[in-house]
PDB file of C-alpha atoms in Angstrom:
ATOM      1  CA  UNK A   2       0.000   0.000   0.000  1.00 58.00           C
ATOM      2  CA  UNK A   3       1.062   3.579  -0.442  1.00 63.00           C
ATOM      3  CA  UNK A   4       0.872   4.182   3.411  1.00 60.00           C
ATOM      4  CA  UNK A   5       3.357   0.965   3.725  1.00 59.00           C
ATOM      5  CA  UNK A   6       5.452   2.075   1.225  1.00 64.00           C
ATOM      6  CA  UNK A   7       5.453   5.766   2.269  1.00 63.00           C
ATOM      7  CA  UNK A   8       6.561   4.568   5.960  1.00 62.00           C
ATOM      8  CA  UNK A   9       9.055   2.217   4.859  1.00 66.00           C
ATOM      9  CA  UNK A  10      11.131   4.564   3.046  1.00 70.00           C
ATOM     10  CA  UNK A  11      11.871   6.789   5.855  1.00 70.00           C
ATOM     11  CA  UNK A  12      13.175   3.970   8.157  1.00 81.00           C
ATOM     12  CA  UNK A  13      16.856   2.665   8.034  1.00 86.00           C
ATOM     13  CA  UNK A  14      17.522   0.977  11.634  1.00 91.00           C
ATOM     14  CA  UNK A  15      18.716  -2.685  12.147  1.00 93.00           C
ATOM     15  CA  UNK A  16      15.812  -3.725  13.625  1.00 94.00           C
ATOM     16  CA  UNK A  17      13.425  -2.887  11.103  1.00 91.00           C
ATOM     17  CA  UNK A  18      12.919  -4.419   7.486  1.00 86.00           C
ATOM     18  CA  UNK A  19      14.685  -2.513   5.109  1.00 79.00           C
ATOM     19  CA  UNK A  20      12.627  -1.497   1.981  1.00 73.00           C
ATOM     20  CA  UNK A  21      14.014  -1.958  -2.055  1.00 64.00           C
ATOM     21  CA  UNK A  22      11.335  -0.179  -3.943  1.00 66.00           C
ATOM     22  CA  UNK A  23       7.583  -0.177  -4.631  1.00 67.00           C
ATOM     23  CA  UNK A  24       5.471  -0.192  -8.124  1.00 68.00           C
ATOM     24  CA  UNK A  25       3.082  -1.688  -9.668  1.00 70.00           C
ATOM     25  CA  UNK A  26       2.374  -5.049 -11.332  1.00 75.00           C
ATOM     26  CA  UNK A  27       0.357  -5.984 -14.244  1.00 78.00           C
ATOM     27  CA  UNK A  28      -3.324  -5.156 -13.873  1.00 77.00           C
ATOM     28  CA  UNK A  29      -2.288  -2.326 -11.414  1.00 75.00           C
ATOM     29  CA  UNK A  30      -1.428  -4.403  -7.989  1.00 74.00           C
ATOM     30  CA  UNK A  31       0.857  -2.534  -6.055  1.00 65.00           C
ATOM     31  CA  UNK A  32       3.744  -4.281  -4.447  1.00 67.00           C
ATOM     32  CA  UNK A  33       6.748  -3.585  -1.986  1.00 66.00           C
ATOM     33  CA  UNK A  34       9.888  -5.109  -2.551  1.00 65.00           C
ATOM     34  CA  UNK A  35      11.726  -6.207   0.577  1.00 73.00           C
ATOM     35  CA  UNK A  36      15.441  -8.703   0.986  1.00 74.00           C
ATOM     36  CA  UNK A  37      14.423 -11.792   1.995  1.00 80.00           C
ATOM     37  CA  UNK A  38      15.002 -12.544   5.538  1.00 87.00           C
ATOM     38  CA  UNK A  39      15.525 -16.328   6.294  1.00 92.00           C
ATOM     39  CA  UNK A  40      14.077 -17.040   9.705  1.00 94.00           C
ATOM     40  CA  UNK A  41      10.932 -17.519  11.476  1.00 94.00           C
ATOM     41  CA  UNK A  42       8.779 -15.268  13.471  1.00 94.00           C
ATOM     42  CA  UNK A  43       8.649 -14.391  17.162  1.00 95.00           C
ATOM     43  CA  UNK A  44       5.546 -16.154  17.402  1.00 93.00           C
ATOM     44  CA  UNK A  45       7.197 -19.521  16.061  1.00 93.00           C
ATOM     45  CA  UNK A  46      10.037 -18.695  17.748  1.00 92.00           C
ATOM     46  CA  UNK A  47      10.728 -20.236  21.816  1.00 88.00           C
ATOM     47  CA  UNK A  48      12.060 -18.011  23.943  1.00 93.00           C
ATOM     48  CA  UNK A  49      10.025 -19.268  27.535  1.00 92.00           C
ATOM     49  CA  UNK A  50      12.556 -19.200  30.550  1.00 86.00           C
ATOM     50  CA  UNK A  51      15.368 -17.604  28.077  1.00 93.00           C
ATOM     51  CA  UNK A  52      16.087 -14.539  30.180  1.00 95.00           C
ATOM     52  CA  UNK A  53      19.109 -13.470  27.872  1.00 95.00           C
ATOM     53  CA  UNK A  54      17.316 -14.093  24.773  1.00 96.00           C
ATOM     54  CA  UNK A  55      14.411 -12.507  25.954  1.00 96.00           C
ATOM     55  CA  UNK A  56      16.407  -9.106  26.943  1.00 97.00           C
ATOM     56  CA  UNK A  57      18.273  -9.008  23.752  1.00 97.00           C
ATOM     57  CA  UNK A  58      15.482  -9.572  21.906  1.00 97.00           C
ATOM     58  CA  UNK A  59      13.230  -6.771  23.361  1.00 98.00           C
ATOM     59  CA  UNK A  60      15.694  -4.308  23.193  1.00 98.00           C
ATOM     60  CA  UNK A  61      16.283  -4.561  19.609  1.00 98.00           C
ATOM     61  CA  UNK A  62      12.831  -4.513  19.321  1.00 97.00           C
ATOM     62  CA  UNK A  63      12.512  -1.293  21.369  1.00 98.00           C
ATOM     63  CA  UNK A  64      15.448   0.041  19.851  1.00 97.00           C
ATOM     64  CA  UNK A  65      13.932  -0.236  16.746  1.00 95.00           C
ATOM     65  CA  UNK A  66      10.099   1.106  18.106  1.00 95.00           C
ATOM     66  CA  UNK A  67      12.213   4.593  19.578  1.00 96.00           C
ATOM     67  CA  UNK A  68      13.608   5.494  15.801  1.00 94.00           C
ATOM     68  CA  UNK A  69      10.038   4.019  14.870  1.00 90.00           C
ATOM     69  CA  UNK A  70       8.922   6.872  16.888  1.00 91.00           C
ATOM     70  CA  UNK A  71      11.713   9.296  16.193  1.00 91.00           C
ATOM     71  CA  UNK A  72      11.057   9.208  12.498  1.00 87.00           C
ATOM     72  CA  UNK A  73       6.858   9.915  13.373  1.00 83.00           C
ATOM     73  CA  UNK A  74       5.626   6.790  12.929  1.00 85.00           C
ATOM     74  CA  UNK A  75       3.481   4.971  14.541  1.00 87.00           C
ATOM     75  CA  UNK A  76       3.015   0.792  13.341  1.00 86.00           C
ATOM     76  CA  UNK A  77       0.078  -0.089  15.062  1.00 84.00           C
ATOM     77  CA  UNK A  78       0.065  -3.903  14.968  1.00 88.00           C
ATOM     78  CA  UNK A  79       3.235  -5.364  16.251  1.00 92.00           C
ATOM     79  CA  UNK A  80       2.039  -8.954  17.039  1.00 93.00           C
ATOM     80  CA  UNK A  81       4.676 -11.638  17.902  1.00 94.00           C
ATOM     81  CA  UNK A  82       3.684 -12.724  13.237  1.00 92.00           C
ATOM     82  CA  UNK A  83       5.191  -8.896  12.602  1.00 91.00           C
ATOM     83  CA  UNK A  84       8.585  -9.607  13.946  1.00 95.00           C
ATOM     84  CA  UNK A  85      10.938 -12.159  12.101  1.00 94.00           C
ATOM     85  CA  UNK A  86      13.908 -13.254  13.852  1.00 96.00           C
ATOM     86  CA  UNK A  87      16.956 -14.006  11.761  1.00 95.00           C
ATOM     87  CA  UNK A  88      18.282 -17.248  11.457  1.00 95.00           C
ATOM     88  CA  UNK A  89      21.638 -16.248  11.276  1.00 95.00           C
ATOM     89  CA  UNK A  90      22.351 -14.194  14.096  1.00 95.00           C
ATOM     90  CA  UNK A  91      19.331 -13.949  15.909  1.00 96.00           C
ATOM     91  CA  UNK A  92      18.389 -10.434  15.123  1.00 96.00           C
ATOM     92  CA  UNK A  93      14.601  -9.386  15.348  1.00 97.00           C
ATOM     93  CA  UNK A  94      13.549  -7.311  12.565  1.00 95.00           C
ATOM     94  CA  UNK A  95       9.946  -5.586  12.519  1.00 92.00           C
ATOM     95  CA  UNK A  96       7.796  -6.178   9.642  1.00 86.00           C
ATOM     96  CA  UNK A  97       4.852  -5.168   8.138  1.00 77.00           C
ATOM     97  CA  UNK A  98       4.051  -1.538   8.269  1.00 68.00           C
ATOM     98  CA  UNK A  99       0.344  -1.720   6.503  1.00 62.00           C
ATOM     99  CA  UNK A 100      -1.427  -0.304   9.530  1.00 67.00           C
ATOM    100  CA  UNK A 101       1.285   2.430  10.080  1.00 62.00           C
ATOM    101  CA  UNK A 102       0.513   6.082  10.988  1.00 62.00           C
ATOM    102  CA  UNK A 103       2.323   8.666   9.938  1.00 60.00           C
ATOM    103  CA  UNK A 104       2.305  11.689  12.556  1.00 56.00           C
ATOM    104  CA  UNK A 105       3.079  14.435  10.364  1.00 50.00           C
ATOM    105  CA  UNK A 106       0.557  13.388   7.540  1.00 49.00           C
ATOM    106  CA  UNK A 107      -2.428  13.664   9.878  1.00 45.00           C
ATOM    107  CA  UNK A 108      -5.775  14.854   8.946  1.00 44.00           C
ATOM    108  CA  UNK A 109      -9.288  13.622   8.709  1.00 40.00           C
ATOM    109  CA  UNK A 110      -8.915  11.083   5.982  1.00 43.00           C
ATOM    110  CA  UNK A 111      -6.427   9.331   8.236  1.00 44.00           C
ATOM    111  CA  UNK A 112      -8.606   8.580  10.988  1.00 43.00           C
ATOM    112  CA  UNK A 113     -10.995   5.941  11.133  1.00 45.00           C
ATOM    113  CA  UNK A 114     -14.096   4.714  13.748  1.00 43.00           C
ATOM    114  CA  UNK A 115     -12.517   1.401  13.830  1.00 46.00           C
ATOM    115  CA  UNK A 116      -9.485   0.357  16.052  1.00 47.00           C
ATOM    116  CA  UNK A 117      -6.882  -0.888  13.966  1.00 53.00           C
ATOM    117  CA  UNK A 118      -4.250  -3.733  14.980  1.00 55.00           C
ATOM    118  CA  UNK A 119      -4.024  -7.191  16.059  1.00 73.00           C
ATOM    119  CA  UNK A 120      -6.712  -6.856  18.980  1.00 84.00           C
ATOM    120  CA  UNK A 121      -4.902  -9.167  21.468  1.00 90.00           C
ATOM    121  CA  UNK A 122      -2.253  -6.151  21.331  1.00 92.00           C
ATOM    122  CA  UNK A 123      -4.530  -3.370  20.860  1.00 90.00           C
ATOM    123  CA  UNK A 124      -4.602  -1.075  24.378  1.00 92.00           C
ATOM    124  CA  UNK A 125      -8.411  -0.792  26.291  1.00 91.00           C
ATOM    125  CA  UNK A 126      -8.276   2.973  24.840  1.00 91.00           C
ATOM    126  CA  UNK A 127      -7.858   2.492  21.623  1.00 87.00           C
ATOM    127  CA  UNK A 128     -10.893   0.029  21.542  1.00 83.00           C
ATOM    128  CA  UNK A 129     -12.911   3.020  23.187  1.00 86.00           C
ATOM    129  CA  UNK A 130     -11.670   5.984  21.301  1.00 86.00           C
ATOM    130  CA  UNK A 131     -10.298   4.277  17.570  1.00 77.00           C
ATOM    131  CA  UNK A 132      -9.438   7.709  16.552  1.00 79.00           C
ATOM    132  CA  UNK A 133      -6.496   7.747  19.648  1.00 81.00           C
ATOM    133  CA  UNK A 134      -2.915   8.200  17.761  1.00 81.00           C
ATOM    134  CA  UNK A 135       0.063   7.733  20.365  1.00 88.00           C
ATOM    135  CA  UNK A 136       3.229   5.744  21.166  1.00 91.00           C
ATOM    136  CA  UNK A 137       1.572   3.855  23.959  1.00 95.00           C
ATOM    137  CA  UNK A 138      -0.669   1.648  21.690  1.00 93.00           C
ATOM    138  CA  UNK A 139       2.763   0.486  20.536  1.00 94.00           C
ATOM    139  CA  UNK A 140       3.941  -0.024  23.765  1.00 97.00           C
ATOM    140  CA  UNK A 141       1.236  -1.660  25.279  1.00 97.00           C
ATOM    141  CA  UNK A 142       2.156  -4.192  22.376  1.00 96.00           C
ATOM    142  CA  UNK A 143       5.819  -4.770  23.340  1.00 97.00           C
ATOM    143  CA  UNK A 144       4.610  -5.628  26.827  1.00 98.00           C
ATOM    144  CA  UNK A 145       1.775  -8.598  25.625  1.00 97.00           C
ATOM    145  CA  UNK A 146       4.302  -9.756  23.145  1.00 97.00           C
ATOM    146  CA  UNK A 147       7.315 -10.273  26.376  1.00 97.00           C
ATOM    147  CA  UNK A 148       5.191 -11.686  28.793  1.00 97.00           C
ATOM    148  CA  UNK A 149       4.106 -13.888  25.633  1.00 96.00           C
ATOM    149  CA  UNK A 150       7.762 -14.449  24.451  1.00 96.00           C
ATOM    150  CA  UNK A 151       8.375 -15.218  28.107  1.00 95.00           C
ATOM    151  CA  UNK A 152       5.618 -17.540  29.325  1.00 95.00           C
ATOM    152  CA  UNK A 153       4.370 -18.965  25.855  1.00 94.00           C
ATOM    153  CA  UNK A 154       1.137 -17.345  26.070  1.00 94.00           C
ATOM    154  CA  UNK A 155      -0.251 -13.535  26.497  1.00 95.00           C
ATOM    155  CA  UNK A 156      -0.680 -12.234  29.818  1.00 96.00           C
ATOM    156  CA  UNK A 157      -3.987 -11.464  31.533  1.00 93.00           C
ATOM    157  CA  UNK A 158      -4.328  -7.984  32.593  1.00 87.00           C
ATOM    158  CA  UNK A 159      -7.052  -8.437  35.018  1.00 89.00           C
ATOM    159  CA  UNK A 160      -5.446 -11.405  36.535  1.00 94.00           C
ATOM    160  CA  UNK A 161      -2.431 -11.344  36.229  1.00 96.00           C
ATOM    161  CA  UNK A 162       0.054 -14.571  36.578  1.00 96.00           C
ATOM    162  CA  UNK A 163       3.695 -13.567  37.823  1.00 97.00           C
ATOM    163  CA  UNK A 164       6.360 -14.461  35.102  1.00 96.00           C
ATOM    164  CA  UNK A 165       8.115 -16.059  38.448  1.00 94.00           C
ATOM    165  CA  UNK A 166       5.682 -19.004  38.145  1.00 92.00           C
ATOM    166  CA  UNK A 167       7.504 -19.466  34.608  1.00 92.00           C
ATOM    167  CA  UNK A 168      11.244 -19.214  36.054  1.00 93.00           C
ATOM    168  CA  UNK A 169      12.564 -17.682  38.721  1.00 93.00           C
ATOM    169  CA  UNK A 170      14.950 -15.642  37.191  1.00 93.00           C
ATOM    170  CA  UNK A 171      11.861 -13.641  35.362  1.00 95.00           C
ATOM    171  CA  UNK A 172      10.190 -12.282  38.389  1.00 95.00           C
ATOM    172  CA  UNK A 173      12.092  -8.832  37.441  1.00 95.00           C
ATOM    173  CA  UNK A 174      10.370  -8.678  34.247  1.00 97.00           C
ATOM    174  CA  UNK A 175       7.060  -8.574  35.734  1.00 97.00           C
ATOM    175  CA  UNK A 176       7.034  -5.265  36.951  1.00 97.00           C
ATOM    176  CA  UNK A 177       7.922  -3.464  33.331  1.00 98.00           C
ATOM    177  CA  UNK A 178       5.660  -5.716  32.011  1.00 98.00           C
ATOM    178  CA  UNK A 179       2.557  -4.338  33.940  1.00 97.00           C
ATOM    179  CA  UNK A 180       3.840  -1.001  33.653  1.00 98.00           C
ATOM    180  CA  UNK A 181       3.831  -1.196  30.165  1.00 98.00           C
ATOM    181  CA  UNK A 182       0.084  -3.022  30.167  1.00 97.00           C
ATOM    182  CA  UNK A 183      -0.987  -0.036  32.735  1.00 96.00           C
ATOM    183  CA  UNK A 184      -3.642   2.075  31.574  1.00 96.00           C
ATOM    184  CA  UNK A 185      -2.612   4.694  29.481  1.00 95.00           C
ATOM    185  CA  UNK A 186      -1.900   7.162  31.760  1.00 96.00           C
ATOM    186  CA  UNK A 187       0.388   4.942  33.859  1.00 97.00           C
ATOM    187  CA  UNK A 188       2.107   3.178  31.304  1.00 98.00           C
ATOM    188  CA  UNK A 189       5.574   3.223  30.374  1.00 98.00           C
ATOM    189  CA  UNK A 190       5.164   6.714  28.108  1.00 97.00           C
ATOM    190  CA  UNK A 191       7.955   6.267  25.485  1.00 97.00           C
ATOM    191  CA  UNK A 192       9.528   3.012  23.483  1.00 97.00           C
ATOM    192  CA  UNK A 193      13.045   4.460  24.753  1.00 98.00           C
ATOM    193  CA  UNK A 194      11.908   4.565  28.612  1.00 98.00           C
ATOM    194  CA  UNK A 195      10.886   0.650  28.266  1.00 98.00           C
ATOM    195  CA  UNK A 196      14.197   0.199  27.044  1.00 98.00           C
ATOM    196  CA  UNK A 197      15.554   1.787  29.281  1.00 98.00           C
ATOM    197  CA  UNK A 198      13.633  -0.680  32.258  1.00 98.00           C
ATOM    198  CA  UNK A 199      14.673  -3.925  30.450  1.00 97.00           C
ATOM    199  CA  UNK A 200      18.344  -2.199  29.858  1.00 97.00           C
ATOM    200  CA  UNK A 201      18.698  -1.981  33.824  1.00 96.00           C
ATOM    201  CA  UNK A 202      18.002  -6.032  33.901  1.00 94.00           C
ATOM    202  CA  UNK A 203      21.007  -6.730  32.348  1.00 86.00           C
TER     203      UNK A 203
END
């Protein structure tokens, strides 16, 4: 799409897909053309009770969310399927930027009445106000997709289990994780502040 395309040609980062070029195809189907990445996604991807994997995994992916954000950009459906990790060396890389916002192109024809994302990682505000734009829906995201990464399923807000009960060594995690699934006006406000949390578990 021309939003996809638009938002992947502003972003060079290691963490995120690079883009090759967009046109069009015969009978006028766009398409993006992107390296091939050989690897599987975070979702088919174990990483339960791997506290070192887990950390350097999440702070690539935040590392890549902050220039995300830097470059005024929202993505707006990072799901564990929209991250690949690379066979090779490991490296997450964020894909698929078909529901991305961008901040400075904003007007009426950009919002919609419907929330957009994968709803499992969509925040409780965006389901009540769709037309909400801010860095905290992709937060919220990154903290379902490390308790997820972490115990091999997504966390319950309301009741939530303590990542201890997975492996000891994870009980640290738990408090950036509900921080980051706090409402929004408790959650962690910035991709580089979460970073910062999981930095200081090292």
């Amino acid at each position: 799409s021309r939003r996809e395309s638009a938002a992947l040609q502003r972003l060079q980062h290691r963490a995120i897909i690079s883009y090759i070029e967009t046109g069009m195809m015969v009978g006028d189907e766009p398409y993006i053309l992107m390296p091939y990445v050989e690897g599987g996604t975070l979702r088919e991807t174990s990483m339960v009770g791997d506290r070192a994997r887990l950390l350097f995994t999440f702070t690539e992916n935040l590392g890549g969310l902050d220039y995300l954000h830097a470059q005024q950009v929202l993505h707006r459906d990072l799901n564990p399927s929209n991250i690949i990790v690379r066979q090779s060396d490991q490296q997450p890389l964020i894909l698929d930027f078909g529901c991305a916002y961008l901040l400075d192109q904003h007007g009426e024809h950009t919002l919609t009445t419907a929330y957009i994302g994968s709803a499992a990682y969509v925040p409780p505000e965006v389901f009540a106000t769709p037309t909400l734009r801010h860095a905290k829906q992709d937060v919220y995201a990154c903290g379902v997709m490390l308790y997820e990464a972490a115990a091999g399923h997504r966390p319950d807000p309301a009741d939530y289990r303590s990542l201890q009960h997975v492996d000891i060594t994870l009980g640290p995690f738990d408090a950036v994780v509900l921080d980051a699934l706090a409402p929004a006006a408790r959650r962690i406000p910035t991709a580089r502040a979460f970073w910062e949390r999981l930095q200081a578990l090292h």
